[in-house]
């Protein structure tokens, strides 16, 4: 079963409007972290926002906010006041505790991404 | 402050050739990672390292080897390249944070590798 599911391969939004990118996850752990990354056409991966499973408040970073619904296992990214420069691929990722060893890296598991296009 | 850098940015190999990708970070991070990204997919972990002199396998390690002789460098080797290894390779690093999940991974710009 996929651990991270992003059901929207592509999204369009009008400039200055808000957009929500969906992410659902699957884990049996109580402690985990959720991340969103942006990948513009230039290819680099840019960290946007983080939400911990025990955080009671939704994370916010400037125009980015994370709509965290733990019971539904969803961690949607909300971008307010979209800008043309927001056009990019967006990846949701999860870090879980690893049961292999205490020295393990708690790897990130990525979704397949959502391509966001902001229209002028 | 360069962050995470990768060398080279592009490379074309013939089947059976070998090569090494270099990742360097100047943030004094303990953890380093190598991922590959294929079209229509997210990143998948190849190998990782939790400190100098240590390496471990990730989700898709076959056909790759790694070494972490210095804390700031993490090398990814392909001994005998295959067309299935055509991909974009990303290196990342993060600091340790005991018991926490907030140690963000910072990524390099990627290396686009084509194996003919």
PDB file of C-alpha atoms in Angstrom:
ATOM      1  CA  UNK A   1       0.000   0.000   0.000  1.00  0.00           C
ATOM      2  CA  UNK A   2       1.201   3.483  -0.780  1.00  0.00           C
ATOM      3  CA  UNK A   3       2.272   5.424   2.246  1.00  0.00           C
ATOM      4  CA  UNK A   4       1.782   8.842   0.690  1.00  0.00           C
ATOM      5  CA  UNK A   5      -0.990   9.503  -1.809  1.00  0.00           C
ATOM      6  CA  UNK A   6      -1.338  12.646  -3.854  1.00  0.00           C
ATOM      7  CA  UNK A   7      -4.450  12.210  -5.971  1.00  0.00           C
ATOM      8  CA  UNK A   8      -4.103  15.340  -8.099  1.00  0.00           C
ATOM      9  CA  UNK A   9      -1.511  14.875 -10.854  1.00  0.00           C
ATOM     10  CA  UNK A  10      -2.174  18.422 -12.064  1.00  0.00           C
ATOM     11  CA  UNK A  11      -3.886  21.517 -10.721  1.00  0.00           C
ATOM     12  CA  UNK A  12      -4.600  24.957 -12.146  1.00  0.00           C
ATOM     13  CA  UNK A  13      -5.237  28.097 -10.147  1.00  0.00           C
ATOM     14  CA  UNK A  14      -5.781  31.717 -11.068  1.00  0.00           C
ATOM     15  CA  UNK A  15      -3.169  34.164  -9.884  1.00  0.00           C
ATOM     16  CA  UNK A  16      -3.980  35.677  -6.464  1.00  0.00           C
ATOM     17  CA  UNK A  17      -6.407  32.895  -5.598  1.00  0.00           C
ATOM     18  CA  UNK A  18      -5.862  30.204  -2.960  1.00  0.00           C
ATOM     19  CA  UNK A  19      -5.286  26.557  -3.827  1.00  0.00           C
ATOM     20  CA  UNK A  20      -5.276  23.339  -1.822  1.00  0.00           C
ATOM     21  CA  UNK A  21      -3.050  20.418  -2.737  1.00  0.00           C
ATOM     22  CA  UNK A  22      -4.181  17.120  -1.286  1.00  0.00           C
ATOM     23  CA  UNK A  23      -2.060  14.603   0.579  1.00  0.00           C
ATOM     24  CA  UNK A  24      -3.145  11.526   2.502  1.00  0.00           C
ATOM     25  CA  UNK A  25      -0.812   9.211   4.325  1.00  0.00           C
ATOM     26  CA  UNK A  26      -0.777   5.778   5.849  1.00  0.00           C
ATOM     27  CA  UNK A  27       1.084   4.884   9.010  1.00  0.00           C
ATOM     28  CA  UNK A  28       0.551   2.844  12.118  1.00  0.00           C
ATOM     29  CA  UNK A  29       2.975   4.952  14.122  1.00  0.00           C
ATOM     30  CA  UNK A  30       1.832   7.616  16.562  1.00  0.00           C
ATOM     31  CA  UNK A  31       4.928   9.746  16.029  1.00  0.00           C
ATOM     32  CA  UNK A  32       5.726  10.957  12.552  1.00  0.00           C
ATOM     33  CA  UNK A  33       6.479  14.083  10.585  1.00  0.00           C
ATOM     34  CA  UNK A  34       4.936  15.438   7.417  1.00  0.00           C
ATOM     35  CA  UNK A  35       6.752  17.655   4.946  1.00  0.00           C
ATOM     36  CA  UNK A  36       5.976  19.529   1.770  1.00  0.00           C
ATOM     37  CA  UNK A  37       8.588  20.263  -0.858  1.00  0.00           C
ATOM     38  CA  UNK A  38       8.424  22.382  -3.992  1.00  0.00           C
ATOM     39  CA  UNK A  39      10.249  21.411  -7.164  1.00  0.00           C
ATOM     40  CA  UNK A  40      10.294  24.152  -9.823  1.00  0.00           C
ATOM     41  CA  UNK A  41      11.167  23.409 -13.417  1.00  0.00           C
ATOM     42  CA  UNK A  42      14.820  24.064 -12.599  1.00  0.00           C
ATOM     43  CA  UNK A  43      14.747  20.808 -10.648  1.00  0.00           C
ATOM     44  CA  UNK A  44      15.850  21.627  -7.120  1.00  0.00           C
ATOM     45  CA  UNK A  45      13.841  20.455  -4.114  1.00  0.00           C
ATOM     46  CA  UNK A  46      12.833  23.294  -1.827  1.00  0.00           C
ATOM     47  CA  UNK A  47      11.544  22.646   1.678  1.00  0.00           C
ATOM     48  CA  UNK A  48       8.277  24.497   2.364  1.00  0.00           C
ATOM     49  CA  UNK A  49       6.658  23.406   5.598  1.00  0.00           C
ATOM     50  CA  UNK A  50       6.679  20.780   8.329  1.00  0.00           C
ATOM     51  CA  UNK A  51       3.956  19.335  10.587  1.00  0.00           C
ATOM     52  CA  UNK A  52       4.622  16.995  13.488  1.00  0.00           C
ATOM     53  CA  UNK A  53       2.038  14.403  14.413  1.00  0.00           C
ATOM     54  CA  UNK A  54       1.783  15.783  17.939  1.00  0.00           C
ATOM     55  CA  UNK A  55       1.520  19.410  16.888  1.00  0.00           C
ATOM     56  CA  UNK A  56      -1.904  20.680  17.893  1.00  0.00           C
ATOM     57  CA  UNK A  57      -1.862  23.684  15.626  1.00  0.00           C
ATOM     58  CA  UNK A  58      -1.619  23.631  11.866  1.00  0.00           C
ATOM     59  CA  UNK A  59       1.789  24.696  10.608  1.00  0.00           C
ATOM     60  CA  UNK A  60       2.089  27.970   8.715  1.00  0.00           C
ATOM     61  CA  UNK A  61       5.005  29.508   6.819  1.00  0.00           C
ATOM     62  CA  UNK A  62       4.152  32.748   5.101  1.00  0.00           C
ATOM     63  CA  UNK A  63       1.644  32.000   2.333  1.00  0.00           C
ATOM     64  CA  UNK A  64       1.865  28.269   3.010  1.00  0.00           C
ATOM     65  CA  UNK A  65      -0.230  26.484   5.578  1.00  0.00           C
ATOM     66  CA  UNK A  66      -0.799  22.838   6.267  1.00  0.00           C
ATOM     67  CA  UNK A  67      -4.344  21.645   6.902  1.00  0.00           C
ATOM     68  CA  UNK A  68      -3.593  18.720   9.204  1.00  0.00           C
ATOM     69  CA  UNK A  69      -6.461  16.337   9.941  1.00  0.00           C
ATOM     70  CA  UNK A  70      -4.953  13.526  11.944  1.00  0.00           C
ATOM     71  CA  UNK A  71      -8.049  11.327  12.177  1.00  0.00           C
ATOM     72  CA  UNK A  72      -8.419  11.441   8.393  1.00  0.00           C
ATOM     73  CA  UNK A  73      -4.657  11.050   7.906  1.00  0.00           C
ATOM     74  CA  UNK A  74      -4.537  14.019   5.610  1.00  0.00           C
ATOM     75  CA  UNK A  75      -2.011  16.838   5.383  1.00  0.00           C
ATOM     76  CA  UNK A  76      -3.145  19.178   2.655  1.00  0.00           C
ATOM     77  CA  UNK A  77      -1.018  22.130   1.596  1.00  0.00           C
ATOM     78  CA  UNK A  78      -2.817  25.453   1.211  1.00  0.00           C
ATOM     79  CA  UNK A  79      -1.178  28.205  -0.789  1.00  0.00           C
ATOM     80  CA  UNK A  80      -2.831  31.568  -0.363  1.00  0.00           C
ATOM     81  CA  UNK A  81      -2.674  34.392  -2.900  1.00  0.00           C
ATOM     82  CA  UNK A  82      -1.026  32.286  -5.611  1.00  0.00           C
ATOM     83  CA  UNK A  83       1.792  33.839  -7.598  1.00  0.00           C
ATOM     84  CA  UNK A  84       3.137  32.911 -11.012  1.00  0.00           C
ATOM     85  CA  UNK A  85       6.328  31.746  -9.331  1.00  0.00           C
ATOM     86  CA  UNK A  86       4.342  29.116  -7.434  1.00  0.00           C
ATOM     87  CA  UNK A  87       4.035  27.075 -10.632  1.00  0.00           C
ATOM     88  CA  UNK A  88       5.954  23.909  -9.827  1.00  0.00           C
ATOM     89  CA  UNK A  89       5.681  20.290  -8.780  1.00  0.00           C
ATOM     90  CA  UNK A  90       4.764  19.850  -5.122  1.00  0.00           C
ATOM     91  CA  UNK A  91       5.648  16.760  -3.119  1.00  0.00           C
ATOM     92  CA  UNK A  92       4.229  15.592   0.172  1.00  0.00           C
ATOM     93  CA  UNK A  93       6.536  13.410   2.259  1.00  0.00           C
ATOM     94  CA  UNK A  94       6.416  11.578   5.562  1.00  0.00           C
ATOM     95  CA  UNK A  95       9.049  10.547   8.052  1.00  0.00           C
ATOM     96  CA  UNK A  96       8.282   7.691  10.405  1.00  0.00           C
ATOM     97  CA  UNK A  97      10.346   6.163  13.191  1.00  0.00           C
ATOM     98  CA  UNK A  98      12.268   3.224  11.838  1.00  0.00           C
ATOM     99  CA  UNK A  99      12.083  -0.131  13.553  1.00  0.00           C
ATOM    100  CA  UNK A 100      15.380  -1.278  12.059  1.00  0.00           C
ATOM    101  CA  UNK A 101      17.769   0.308  14.510  1.00  0.00           C
ATOM    102  CA  UNK A 102      18.177   3.389  16.647  1.00  0.00           C
ATOM    103  CA  UNK A 103      20.784   4.648  14.259  1.00  0.00           C
ATOM    104  CA  UNK A 104      18.582   4.579  11.198  1.00  0.00           C
ATOM    105  CA  UNK A 105      17.921   7.735   9.302  1.00  0.00           C
ATOM    106  CA  UNK A 106      14.138   7.776   9.513  1.00  0.00           C
ATOM    107  CA  UNK A 107      13.882   8.103   5.795  1.00  0.00           C
ATOM    108  CA  UNK A 108      11.430  10.321   3.977  1.00  0.00           C
ATOM    109  CA  UNK A 109       8.754   8.641   1.875  1.00  0.00           C
ATOM    110  CA  UNK A 110       7.496  10.807  -0.963  1.00  0.00           C
ATOM    111  CA  UNK A 111       4.224  10.964  -2.835  1.00  0.00           C
ATOM    112  CA  UNK A 112       4.128  11.114  -6.627  1.00  0.00           C
ATOM    113  CA  UNK A 113       3.594  14.865  -6.666  1.00  0.00           C
ATOM    114  CA  UNK A 114       1.106  17.443  -7.943  1.00  0.00           C
ATOM    115  CA  UNK A 115       2.003  19.759 -10.814  1.00  0.00           C
ATOM    116  CA  UNK A 116       0.582  23.194 -10.012  1.00  0.00           C
ATOM    117  CA  UNK A 117       0.169  25.772 -12.743  1.00  0.00           C
ATOM    118  CA  UNK A 118      -0.705  29.348 -11.803  1.00  0.00           C
ATOM    119  CA  UNK A 119      -2.545  31.181 -14.575  1.00  0.00           C
ATOM    120  CA  UNK A 120      -2.109  34.939 -15.123  1.00  0.00           C
TER     121      UNK A 120
ATOM    122  CA  UNK B   1      27.010  29.299   2.324  1.00  0.00           C
ATOM    123  CA  UNK B   2      26.641  26.755  -0.497  1.00  0.00           C
ATOM    124  CA  UNK B   3      24.366  24.279   1.336  1.00  0.00           C
ATOM    125  CA  UNK B   4      24.305  20.988  -0.568  1.00  0.00           C
ATOM    126  CA  UNK B   5      26.160  20.749  -3.849  1.00  0.00           C
ATOM    127  CA  UNK B   6      26.317  17.916  -6.366  1.00  0.00           C
ATOM    128  CA  UNK B   7      28.866  17.102  -9.049  1.00  0.00           C
ATOM    129  CA  UNK B   8      28.331  16.663 -11.972  1.00  0.00           C
ATOM    130  CA  UNK B   9      25.027  18.246 -12.995  1.00  0.00           C
ATOM    131  CA  UNK B  10      24.639  16.119 -16.114  1.00  0.00           C
ATOM    132  CA  UNK B  11      26.226  12.900 -17.315  1.00  0.00           C
ATOM    133  CA  UNK B  12      25.716  10.440 -20.147  1.00  0.00           C
ATOM    134  CA  UNK B  13      27.079   6.924 -19.745  1.00  0.00           C
ATOM    135  CA  UNK B  14      27.162   3.833 -21.896  1.00  0.00           C
ATOM    136  CA  UNK B  15      25.858   0.563 -20.488  1.00  0.00           C
ATOM    137  CA  UNK B  16      28.545  -1.089 -18.383  1.00  0.00           C
ATOM    138  CA  UNK B  17      30.495   2.078 -17.631  1.00  0.00           C
ATOM    139  CA  UNK B  18      31.110   3.190 -14.084  1.00  0.00           C
ATOM    140  CA  UNK B  19      30.933   6.576 -12.452  1.00  0.00           C
ATOM    141  CA  UNK B  20      30.808   8.335  -9.102  1.00  0.00           C
ATOM    142  CA  UNK B  21      28.521  11.157  -8.082  1.00  0.00           C
ATOM    143  CA  UNK B  22      29.803  13.528  -5.431  1.00  0.00           C
ATOM    144  CA  UNK B  23      27.661  15.247  -2.833  1.00  0.00           C
ATOM    145  CA  UNK B  24      29.093  17.861  -0.494  1.00  0.00           C
ATOM    146  CA  UNK B  25      27.447  19.807   2.322  1.00  0.00           C
ATOM    147  CA  UNK B  26      28.804  22.649   4.400  1.00  0.00           C
ATOM    148  CA  UNK B  27      26.140  22.662   7.130  1.00  0.00           C
ATOM    149  CA  UNK B  28      27.923  20.174   9.405  1.00  0.00           C
ATOM    150  CA  UNK B  29      25.007  17.775   9.067  1.00  0.00           C
ATOM    151  CA  UNK B  30      25.345  14.248  10.386  1.00  0.00           C
ATOM    152  CA  UNK B  31      22.883  12.548   8.060  1.00  0.00           C
ATOM    153  CA  UNK B  32      23.236  12.349   4.300  1.00  0.00           C
ATOM    154  CA  UNK B  33      21.051  10.636   1.701  1.00  0.00           C
ATOM    155  CA  UNK B  34      20.967   9.667  -1.948  1.00  0.00           C
ATOM    156  CA  UNK B  35      17.619   9.560  -3.750  1.00  0.00           C
ATOM    157  CA  UNK B  36      16.591   8.904  -7.311  1.00  0.00           C
ATOM    158  CA  UNK B  37      13.630  10.491  -9.046  1.00  0.00           C
ATOM    159  CA  UNK B  38      11.984   8.851 -12.014  1.00  0.00           C
ATOM    160  CA  UNK B  39       9.301  10.428 -14.227  1.00  0.00           C
ATOM    161  CA  UNK B  40       5.894  10.584 -12.569  1.00  0.00           C
ATOM    162  CA  UNK B  41       7.264   9.410  -9.256  1.00  0.00           C
ATOM    163  CA  UNK B  42       8.438  10.915  -6.056  1.00  0.00           C
ATOM    164  CA  UNK B  43      11.933  10.452  -4.727  1.00  0.00           C
ATOM    165  CA  UNK B  44      13.060   7.020  -3.596  1.00  0.00           C
ATOM    166  CA  UNK B  45      15.884   6.484  -1.145  1.00  0.00           C
ATOM    167  CA  UNK B  46      18.910   4.594  -2.467  1.00  0.00           C
ATOM    168  CA  UNK B  47      21.381   4.709   0.430  1.00  0.00           C
ATOM    169  CA  UNK B  48      21.941   6.885   3.421  1.00  0.00           C
ATOM    170  CA  UNK B  49      24.523   7.619   6.086  1.00  0.00           C
ATOM    171  CA  UNK B  50      24.054   8.538   9.734  1.00  0.00           C
ATOM    172  CA  UNK B  51      27.624   9.688  10.192  1.00  0.00           C
ATOM    173  CA  UNK B  52      31.174   9.594   8.926  1.00  0.00           C
ATOM    174  CA  UNK B  53      32.226   6.057   8.076  1.00  0.00           C
ATOM    175  CA  UNK B  54      28.696   4.625   8.150  1.00  0.00           C
ATOM    176  CA  UNK B  55      26.313   3.750   5.340  1.00  0.00           C
ATOM    177  CA  UNK B  56      23.044   1.838   5.061  1.00  0.00           C
ATOM    178  CA  UNK B  57      20.661   0.662   2.373  1.00  0.00           C
ATOM    179  CA  UNK B  58      17.487   2.454   1.514  1.00  0.00           C
ATOM    180  CA  UNK B  59      14.504   1.413  -0.548  1.00  0.00           C
ATOM    181  CA  UNK B  60      16.251   0.839  -3.914  1.00  0.00           C
ATOM    182  CA  UNK B  61      19.956   0.068  -3.251  1.00  0.00           C
ATOM    183  CA  UNK B  62      20.682  -2.516  -5.955  1.00  0.00           C
ATOM    184  CA  UNK B  63      23.338  -1.496  -8.453  1.00  0.00           C
ATOM    185  CA  UNK B  64      24.699   1.310  -6.285  1.00  0.00           C
ATOM    186  CA  UNK B  65      27.411   1.679  -3.682  1.00  0.00           C
ATOM    187  CA  UNK B  66      28.184   4.579  -1.380  1.00  0.00           C
ATOM    188  CA  UNK B  67      30.945   5.831   0.835  1.00  0.00           C
ATOM    189  CA  UNK B  68      31.162   8.494   3.551  1.00  0.00           C
ATOM    190  CA  UNK B  69      34.855   8.918   4.297  1.00  0.00           C
ATOM    191  CA  UNK B  70      34.445  12.521   5.352  1.00  0.00           C
ATOM    192  CA  UNK B  71      31.495  14.031   7.186  1.00  0.00           C
ATOM    193  CA  UNK B  72      30.872  16.618   4.524  1.00  0.00           C
ATOM    194  CA  UNK B  73      30.999  14.265   1.521  1.00  0.00           C
ATOM    195  CA  UNK B  74      28.796  11.403   0.398  1.00  0.00           C
ATOM    196  CA  UNK B  75      29.703   9.510  -2.761  1.00  0.00           C
ATOM    197  CA  UNK B  76      27.334   7.445  -4.889  1.00  0.00           C
ATOM    198  CA  UNK B  77      28.911   4.900  -7.221  1.00  0.00           C
ATOM    199  CA  UNK B  78      27.559   2.964 -10.153  1.00  0.00           C
ATOM    200  CA  UNK B  79      29.922   0.084 -10.910  1.00  0.00           C
ATOM    201  CA  UNK B  80      28.251  -1.098 -14.118  1.00  0.00           C
ATOM    202  CA  UNK B  81      25.609   1.330 -15.329  1.00  0.00           C
ATOM    203  CA  UNK B  82      22.355   0.034 -16.799  1.00  0.00           C
ATOM    204  CA  UNK B  83      19.648   1.894 -18.742  1.00  0.00           C
ATOM    205  CA  UNK B  84      17.304   1.348 -15.770  1.00  0.00           C
ATOM    206  CA  UNK B  85      19.546   3.686 -13.808  1.00  0.00           C
ATOM    207  CA  UNK B  86      18.667   6.598 -16.057  1.00  0.00           C
ATOM    208  CA  UNK B  87      17.224   9.034 -13.563  1.00  0.00           C
ATOM    209  CA  UNK B  88      17.713  12.275 -11.701  1.00  0.00           C
ATOM    210  CA  UNK B  89      19.764  11.767  -8.558  1.00  0.00           C
ATOM    211  CA  UNK B  90      19.361  13.977  -5.528  1.00  0.00           C
ATOM    212  CA  UNK B  91      21.548  14.202  -2.498  1.00  0.00           C
ATOM    213  CA  UNK B  92      20.206  15.543   0.787  1.00  0.00           C
ATOM    214  CA  UNK B  93      21.469  16.175   4.278  1.00  0.00           C
ATOM    215  CA  UNK B  94      19.978  16.763   7.706  1.00  0.00           C
ATOM    216  CA  UNK B  95      21.180  17.287  11.245  1.00  0.00           C
ATOM    217  CA  UNK B  96      20.335  14.842  13.963  1.00  0.00           C
ATOM    218  CA  UNK B  97      17.664  15.606  16.488  1.00  0.00           C
ATOM    219  CA  UNK B  98      17.235  12.905  19.050  1.00  0.00           C
ATOM    220  CA  UNK B  99      13.689  11.626  19.248  1.00  0.00           C
ATOM    221  CA  UNK B 100      12.377  14.198  16.840  1.00  0.00           C
ATOM    222  CA  UNK B 101      11.169  14.310  13.272  1.00  0.00           C
ATOM    223  CA  UNK B 102      11.768  17.949  12.621  1.00  0.00           C
ATOM    224  CA  UNK B 103      15.202  17.550  11.109  1.00  0.00           C
ATOM    225  CA  UNK B 104      14.445  18.874   7.679  1.00  0.00           C
ATOM    226  CA  UNK B 105      16.294  17.385   4.757  1.00  0.00           C
ATOM    227  CA  UNK B 106      17.963  19.926   2.508  1.00  0.00           C
ATOM    228  CA  UNK B 107      18.489  18.879  -1.069  1.00  0.00           C
ATOM    229  CA  UNK B 108      21.154  19.473  -3.654  1.00  0.00           C
ATOM    230  CA  UNK B 109      20.300  20.630  -7.194  1.00  0.00           C
ATOM    231  CA  UNK B 110      20.282  17.114  -8.659  1.00  0.00           C
ATOM    232  CA  UNK B 111      22.314  15.200 -11.243  1.00  0.00           C
ATOM    233  CA  UNK B 112      20.637  14.130 -14.451  1.00  0.00           C
ATOM    234  CA  UNK B 113      22.113  10.795 -15.533  1.00  0.00           C
ATOM    235  CA  UNK B 114      21.365   9.071 -18.827  1.00  0.00           C
ATOM    236  CA  UNK B 115      22.573   5.539 -19.501  1.00  0.00           C
ATOM    237  CA  UNK B 116      22.505   4.530 -23.145  1.00  0.00           C
TER     238      UNK B 116
END
